[in-house]
Short mmCIF file of C-alpha atoms in Angstrom, two decimals:
data_model
loop_
_atom_site.label_atom_id
_atom_site.label_comp_id
_atom_site.label_asym_id
_atom_site.label_seq_id
_atom_site.Cartn_x
_atom_site.Cartn_y
_atom_site.Cartn_z
CA UNK A 1 97.63 29.61 87.50
CA UNK A 2 99.95 30.13 90.48
CA UNK A 3 99.13 32.83 92.79
CA UNK A 4 100.99 36.24 93.14
CA UNK A 5 103.60 36.13 95.65
CA UNK A 6 103.70 38.87 98.05
CA UNK A 7 106.53 39.88 100.33
CA UNK A 8 105.22 42.19 103.37
CA UNK A 9 108.03 44.03 105.44
CA UNK A 10 106.89 45.73 108.79
CA UNK A 11 108.30 45.44 112.17
CA UNK A 12 104.79 45.67 113.70
CA UNK A 13 103.46 42.31 114.49
CA UNK A 14 99.89 44.03 115.20
CA UNK A 15 99.76 45.08 111.51
CA UNK A 16 101.77 41.90 109.94
CA UNK A 17 98.94 38.97 110.78
CA UNK A 18 95.89 41.19 109.58
CA UNK A 19 97.44 42.32 106.56
CA UNK A 20 98.32 38.31 105.91
CA UNK A 21 94.65 37.53 106.62
CA UNK A 22 93.15 39.96 104.35
CA UNK A 23 95.50 39.45 101.36
CA UNK A 24 95.37 35.77 101.73
CA UNK A 25 91.61 36.05 101.28
CA UNK A 26 91.89 38.26 98.23
CA UNK A 27 94.03 35.23 96.62
CA UNK A 28 97.73 36.48 97.33
CA UNK A 29 100.17 33.95 98.70
CA UNK A 30 101.84 36.23 101.33
CA UNK A 31 105.21 35.72 103.40
CA UNK A 32 105.98 38.06 106.05
CA UNK A 33 109.52 39.58 107.42
CA UNK A 34 109.70 41.32 110.82
CA UNK A 35 112.65 43.68 109.71
CA UNK A 36 114.09 45.14 106.68
CA UNK A 37 117.03 42.93 106.77
CA UNK A 38 114.98 39.93 107.07
CA UNK A 39 113.18 41.11 104.15
CA UNK A 40 116.14 41.63 102.14
CA UNK A 41 117.48 38.14 103.02
CA UNK A 42 114.14 36.56 101.85
CA UNK A 43 114.30 38.53 98.43
CA UNK A 44 117.82 36.95 98.32
CA UNK A 45 116.65 33.47 98.79
CA UNK A 46 113.41 33.41 96.96
CA UNK A 47 111.20 34.91 94.27
CA UNK A 48 108.71 37.33 94.99
CA UNK A 49 106.30 39.10 92.39
CA UNK A 50 106.08 42.30 94.64
CA UNK A 51 107.29 43.48 97.69
CA UNK A 52 105.62 45.93 100.37
CA UNK A 53 107.93 47.95 102.67
CA UNK A 54 106.89 49.92 105.91
CA UNK A 55 108.62 53.30 106.38
CA UNK A 56 109.22 53.32 110.08
CA UNK A 57 111.19 50.28 111.04
CA UNK A 58 114.02 50.56 113.92
CA UNK A 59 117.62 49.98 112.79
CA UNK A 60 117.31 49.59 108.98
CA UNK A 61 114.18 51.84 107.93
CA UNK A 62 111.99 51.61 104.81
CA UNK A 63 114.28 53.73 102.74
CA UNK A 64 117.27 51.87 103.57
CA UNK A 65 115.33 48.67 102.97
CA UNK A 66 114.41 49.99 99.54
CA UNK A 67 117.48 50.87 98.31
CA UNK A 68 118.94 47.42 99.31
CA UNK A 69 116.34 45.87 97.60
CA UNK A 70 116.86 48.01 94.29
CA UNK A 71 120.34 46.56 94.53
CA UNK A 72 119.22 43.23 93.52
CA UNK A 73 119.92 42.21 90.25
CA UNK A 74 116.14 41.18 89.58
CA UNK A 75 114.37 43.36 91.88
CA UNK A 76 110.38 42.77 92.32
CA UNK A 77 108.15 46.08 92.04
CA UNK A 78 108.17 47.73 95.71
CA UNK A 79 104.97 49.39 97.21
CA UNK A 80 106.19 51.66 100.01
CA UNK A 81 103.97 51.91 103.10
CA UNK A 82 103.99 54.60 105.58
CA UNK A 83 102.12 55.87 108.49
CA UNK A 84 102.81 59.50 107.85
CA UNK A 85 101.00 61.46 105.72
CA UNK A 86 103.94 63.54 104.97
CA UNK A 87 104.52 64.23 101.18
CA UNK A 88 108.24 64.38 101.48
CA UNK A 89 108.51 60.52 102.62
CA UNK A 90 106.25 59.41 99.53
CA UNK A 91 108.48 61.46 97.21
CA UNK A 92 111.94 60.24 98.77
CA UNK A 93 110.41 56.87 98.34
CA UNK A 94 109.19 57.35 94.82
CA UNK A 95 112.75 58.87 94.08
CA UNK A 96 114.52 55.74 95.17
CA UNK A 97 112.63 53.44 93.04
CA UNK A 98 109.31 52.54 94.86
CA UNK A 99 106.61 51.72 92.33
CA UNK A 100 103.96 53.18 94.52
CA UNK A 101 103.08 54.02 97.90
CA UNK A 102 100.30 53.72 100.41
CA UNK A 103 99.36 55.62 103.61
CA UNK A 104 99.14 52.93 106.37
CA UNK A 105 95.88 52.89 108.47
CA UNK A 106 93.71 50.86 110.60
CA UNK A 107 91.05 48.78 109.25
CA UNK A 108 89.48 47.29 106.25
CA UNK A 109 90.08 50.34 104.03
CA UNK A 110 93.67 50.02 104.46
CA UNK A 111 93.72 46.34 103.13
CA UNK A 112 91.49 47.23 100.41
CA UNK A 113 93.96 50.17 99.46
CA UNK A 114 96.97 47.88 99.50
CA UNK A 115 95.64 45.35 97.12
CA UNK A 116 94.24 47.85 94.74
CA UNK A 117 97.88 49.31 94.56
CA UNK A 118 99.43 46.00 94.22
CA UNK A 119 97.02 45.06 91.22
CA UNK A 120 97.94 48.61 89.51
CA UNK A 121 101.95 48.09 90.24
CA UNK A 122 101.71 44.54 89.02
CA UNK A 123 99.81 45.52 85.89
CA UNK A 124 102.36 48.27 85.07
CA UNK A 125 105.17 45.85 85.62
CA UNK A 126 103.62 43.17 83.26
CA UNK A 127 103.02 46.03 80.59
CA UNK A 128 106.88 47.15 81.05
CA UNK A 129 107.76 43.25 80.70
CA UNK A 130 105.60 42.92 77.65
CA UNK A 131 107.34 46.02 76.08
CA UNK A 132 110.76 44.71 76.67
CA UNK A 133 110.01 41.44 75.14
CA UNK A 134 108.64 43.05 72.17
CA UNK A 135 111.54 45.36 71.72
CA UNK A 136 113.82 42.75 72.35
CA UNK A 137 111.90 40.72 69.59
CA UNK A 138 112.00 43.37 67.30
CA UNK A 139 115.89 43.90 67.68
CA UNK A 140 116.24 40.20 66.78
CA UNK A 141 113.78 40.60 63.81
CA UNK A 142 115.65 43.70 62.66
CA UNK A 143 118.86 42.11 62.92
CA UNK A 144 117.80 39.30 60.86
CA UNK A 145 116.34 41.64 58.42
CA UNK A 146 119.49 43.57 57.91
CA UNK A 147 121.40 40.03 57.70
CA UNK A 148 119.00 39.48 54.84
CA UNK A 149 119.16 42.59 52.98
CA UNK A 150 123.07 42.37 53.12
CA UNK A 151 122.71 39.18 51.34
CA UNK A 152 120.49 40.43 48.95
CA UNK A 153 122.71 43.26 48.12
CA UNK A 154 125.61 40.82 47.77
CA UNK A 155 123.68 38.69 45.37
CA UNK A 156 122.47 41.90 43.37
CA UNK A 157 126.05 43.07 43.33
CA UNK A 158 127.49 39.84 42.14
CA UNK A 159 124.69 39.55 39.40
CA UNK A 160 125.38 43.00 38.04
CA UNK A 161 129.17 41.93 37.81
CA UNK A 162 128.24 39.06 35.87
CA UNK A 163 125.96 41.25 33.51
CA UNK A 164 128.62 43.72 33.06
CA UNK A 165 131.16 40.90 31.85
CA UNK A 166 128.44 39.54 29.45
CA UNK A 167 128.53 42.99 28.09
CA UNK A 168 132.29 43.14 27.80
CA UNK A 169 132.24 40.09 26.41
CA UNK A 170 129.69 41.20 23.59
CA UNK A 171 131.62 44.73 22.96
CA UNK A 172 134.64 42.74 22.28
CA UNK A 173 133.20 40.94 19.43
CA UNK A 174 131.86 44.14 17.92
CA UNK A 175 133.56 45.79 15.13
CA UNK A 176 131.37 48.96 15.17
CA UNK A 177 132.87 51.62 16.96
CA UNK A 178 129.85 53.44 18.01
CA UNK A 179 128.27 50.21 19.15
CA UNK A 180 131.23 49.19 21.14
CA UNK A 181 131.00 52.98 22.80
CA UNK A 182 127.22 52.29 23.59
CA UNK A 183 127.92 49.06 25.37
CA UNK A 184 130.65 50.57 27.02
CA UNK A 185 128.41 53.26 28.43
CA UNK A 186 125.77 50.74 29.58
CA UNK A 187 128.19 48.84 31.26
CA UNK A 188 129.24 52.08 33.15
CA UNK A 189 125.74 52.74 34.17
CA UNK A 190 125.55 49.29 35.50
CA UNK A 191 128.55 49.28 37.39
CA UNK A 192 127.29 52.62 39.09
CA UNK A 193 124.28 50.87 40.46
CA UNK A 194 126.53 47.99 41.57
CA UNK A 195 128.62 50.35 43.17
CA UNK A 196 125.78 51.07 45.89
CA UNK A 197 125.25 47.18 46.41
CA UNK A 198 128.81 46.67 47.18
CA UNK A 199 128.55 49.67 49.76
CA UNK A 200 125.44 48.36 51.28
CA UNK A 201 126.32 44.88 51.94
CA UNK A 202 129.83 45.74 53.21
CA UNK A 203 128.41 48.43 55.69
CA UNK A 204 126.66 48.01 59.06
CA UNK A 205 124.15 50.48 57.47
CA UNK A 206 121.98 48.82 54.74
CA UNK A 207 119.37 51.77 54.45
CA UNK A 208 121.96 54.73 53.63
CA UNK A 209 124.74 54.92 51.39
CA UNK A 210 128.02 57.06 52.58
CA UNK A 211 128.41 59.21 49.53
CA UNK A 212 131.71 60.31 50.19
CA UNK A 213 132.93 56.85 49.98
CA UNK A 214 130.53 55.95 47.13
CA UNK A 215 131.36 59.05 44.97
CA UNK A 216 135.28 58.54 45.49
CA UNK A 217 134.96 54.87 44.53
CA UNK A 218 132.87 55.94 41.66
CA UNK A 219 135.26 58.67 40.71
CA UNK A 220 137.92 56.39 40.47
CA UNK A 221 136.19 53.73 38.52
CA UNK A 222 135.39 56.67 36.05
CA UNK A 223 138.93 57.73 35.79
CA UNK A 224 140.07 54.26 35.06
CA UNK A 225 136.99 53.72 32.44
CA UNK A 226 137.84 56.81 30.53
CA UNK A 227 141.70 57.07 30.78
CA UNK A 228 144.22 55.31 28.39
CA UNK A 229 148.10 54.89 28.33
CA UNK A 230 148.40 57.94 25.95
CA UNK A 231 145.57 60.41 27.84
CA UNK A 232 144.93 60.24 31.69
CA UNK A 233 141.66 61.35 32.93
CA UNK A 234 141.45 62.54 36.54
CA UNK A 235 138.22 62.60 38.29
CA UNK A 236 138.14 63.91 41.84
CA UNK A 237 135.35 63.82 44.43
CA UNK A 238 134.99 66.70 46.94
CA UNK A 239 132.01 65.41 48.97
CA UNK A 240 130.75 66.06 52.41
CA UNK A 241 130.51 63.29 54.94
CA UNK A 242 126.95 62.63 54.20
CA UNK A 243 124.65 59.57 54.02
CA UNK A 244 121.69 59.13 51.83
CA UNK A 245 118.86 57.05 51.34
CA UNK A 246 119.47 54.24 48.77
CA UNK A 247 117.19 55.48 46.06
CA UNK A 248 118.49 59.09 46.22
CA UNK A 249 122.05 57.84 46.31
CA UNK A 250 121.50 55.52 43.12
CA UNK A 251 119.89 58.53 41.25
CA UNK A 252 122.66 60.93 42.25
CA UNK A 253 125.24 58.05 41.26
CA UNK A 254 123.71 57.86 37.72
CA UNK A 255 123.51 61.49 37.39
CA UNK A 256 127.55 61.87 37.95
CA UNK A 257 128.24 58.89 35.59
CA UNK A 258 126.26 60.77 32.77
CA UNK A 259 127.94 64.04 33.33
CA UNK A 260 131.51 62.72 34.22
CA UNK A 261 131.24 60.55 31.16
CA UNK A 262 130.27 63.53 29.06
CA UNK A 263 133.19 65.70 30.41
CA UNK A 264 135.82 62.87 29.45
CA UNK A 265 134.60 62.39 26.19
CA UNK A 266 133.99 66.10 24.91
CA UNK A 267 135.45 68.51 27.30
CA UNK A 268 139.25 68.53 26.36
CA UNK A 269 139.15 67.42 22.79
CA UNK A 270 140.89 63.95 23.53
CA UNK A 271 143.57 65.54 25.61
CA UNK A 272 144.22 65.26 29.24
CA UNK A 273 142.16 67.04 31.94
CA UNK A 274 140.38 66.98 35.32
CA UNK A 275 136.98 66.41 36.38
CA UNK A 276 135.48 67.56 39.62
CA UNK A 277 132.35 66.10 41.88
CA UNK A 278 131.10 68.27 44.63
CA UNK A 279 128.24 67.32 46.86
CA UNK A 280 127.04 69.40 50.04
CA UNK A 281 123.85 69.73 51.71
CA UNK A 282 122.65 73.46 52.84
CA UNK A 283 119.72 74.51 54.18
CA UNK A 284 117.50 71.61 53.48
CA UNK A 285 118.78 71.14 49.98
CA UNK A 286 121.43 69.17 48.52
CA UNK A 287 123.59 70.38 45.55
CA UNK A 288 125.69 68.35 43.33
CA UNK A 289 128.08 69.75 40.95
CA UNK A 290 130.17 68.24 38.30
CA UNK A 291 132.70 70.72 36.69
CA UNK A 292 135.50 70.53 34.30
CA UNK A 293 138.06 73.18 33.03
CA UNK A 294 137.59 72.32 29.40
CA UNK A 295 135.97 73.85 26.14
CA UNK A 296 132.76 74.84 27.86
CA UNK A 297 129.05 74.24 27.08
CA UNK A 298 128.32 74.00 23.24
CA UNK A 299 126.57 76.93 21.62
CA UNK A 300 122.79 76.60 21.91
CA UNK A 301 123.19 74.50 24.63
CA UNK A 302 122.62 71.43 22.75
CA UNK A 303 124.18 68.19 24.24
CA UNK A 304 126.76 66.31 22.05
CA UNK A 305 126.28 62.62 21.36
CA UNK A 306 123.07 60.65 21.15
CA UNK A 307 121.20 62.73 23.94
CA UNK A 308 120.37 59.63 25.91
CA UNK A 309 122.25 60.70 28.73
CA UNK A 310 120.11 64.03 28.64
CA UNK A 311 117.11 62.18 28.70
CA UNK A 312 118.40 59.73 31.52
CA UNK A 313 119.21 62.95 33.82
CA UNK A 314 115.67 64.28 33.26
CA UNK A 315 114.23 60.88 34.28
CA UNK A 316 116.32 60.63 37.39
CA UNK A 317 115.82 63.97 38.44
CA UNK A 318 112.11 64.09 38.02
CA UNK A 319 111.08 61.70 41.34
CA UNK A 320 113.51 63.86 43.44
CA UNK A 321 112.12 67.21 42.08
CA UNK A 322 115.79 67.99 41.12
CA UNK A 323 116.51 71.20 39.30
CA UNK A 324 119.25 70.62 36.41
CA UNK A 325 121.36 73.80 35.57
CA UNK A 326 124.34 74.33 32.93
CA UNK A 327 126.84 76.99 33.12
CA UNK A 328 130.46 77.94 33.01
CA UNK A 329 133.11 77.02 35.54
CA UNK A 330 135.27 80.08 34.66
CA UNK A 331 134.28 83.40 33.40
CA UNK A 332 137.62 84.90 33.17
CA UNK A 333 139.49 82.25 30.89
CA UNK A 334 139.93 81.23 27.51
CA UNK A 335 138.69 77.74 28.22
CA UNK A 336 135.62 78.43 30.52
CA UNK A 337 134.93 74.79 31.39
CA UNK A 338 131.19 73.38 32.03
CA UNK A 339 129.60 73.25 35.50
CA UNK A 340 126.38 71.23 35.74
CA UNK A 341 124.55 71.57 38.69
CA UNK A 342 121.36 69.56 40.25
CA UNK A 343 119.90 71.02 43.31
CA UNK A 344 117.12 68.74 45.19
CA UNK A 345 115.19 69.41 48.40
CA UNK A 346 115.98 67.10 51.47
CA UNK A 347 113.16 65.45 52.73
CA UNK A 348 112.69 63.54 55.97
CA UNK A 349 114.17 60.10 55.79
CA UNK A 350 116.70 61.03 52.79
CA UNK A 351 119.45 61.25 55.24
CA UNK A 352 120.67 59.69 58.47
CA UNK A 353 122.13 62.72 59.73
CA UNK A 354 120.90 64.28 63.20
#
């Protein structure tokens, strides 16, 4: 292993030579400079593991030398040496970038103190270097992981698209209207999940889903699914610019799919109408609302249809501690409409908002 290279900068010939002898005996490879300018020139020409700079030097003093050394692209650690015990000099040196300082004196104690300071400074420098290398390796690893996750999401989205194509093909072969309707709903549920995967592999963020973009795309997809040439279904998303963790985004998207599909089927008796999706965060909670201006919630509160959608919503809400409520959109109209609300707490990691 090569010895540690030290550059000692001091105008005092009477101290430079003893420093050279003492540090050489301790295993260092020591070079000497008689002025700040000479020391800076040597650092520009050679590679050193550490520099020691004396404060009191004519012309270019220690602080000016320190400043010039710190301006170098690969400045080694610096120990500041001063014959003064004035704290202001030490503070000025440390503020200017010195890694440590030693008060100069005569005798073996000074050499031992200098060597001890070198050991501590070099150890700290190695720790910094190790940390920087680890952080660089981590950044590379994270970049590779993000690329892998994007590829996985891309493939999952493609596979889900293929499954939806199979279901659509199967539906066209059926003569039973109820069976076709069930397959159509299954296809839309799969599409809701596929929307998330598409958002993840086309985004720079592979952990969180931009809910405004996601729900706007889902609203357009649902409107196209439930609209016909004779009856248009308008589905609007009014969503705050909020990013949610993938699992929560999928759960909310599935709930939206069930509520919007139910409104499109039953709210307007087969006629045209609008369904609105609203999402906002407030006071540590997230509130999702799907509302229409149609016939209102059925008497007795029983959902129409097979009831599978209601069971799915309950299953999706449970892991996220979501409270589900139903009520009227309008209290003063002949057609009160239906308002479905999911309120759930936001935990650390649910969003990437500051």
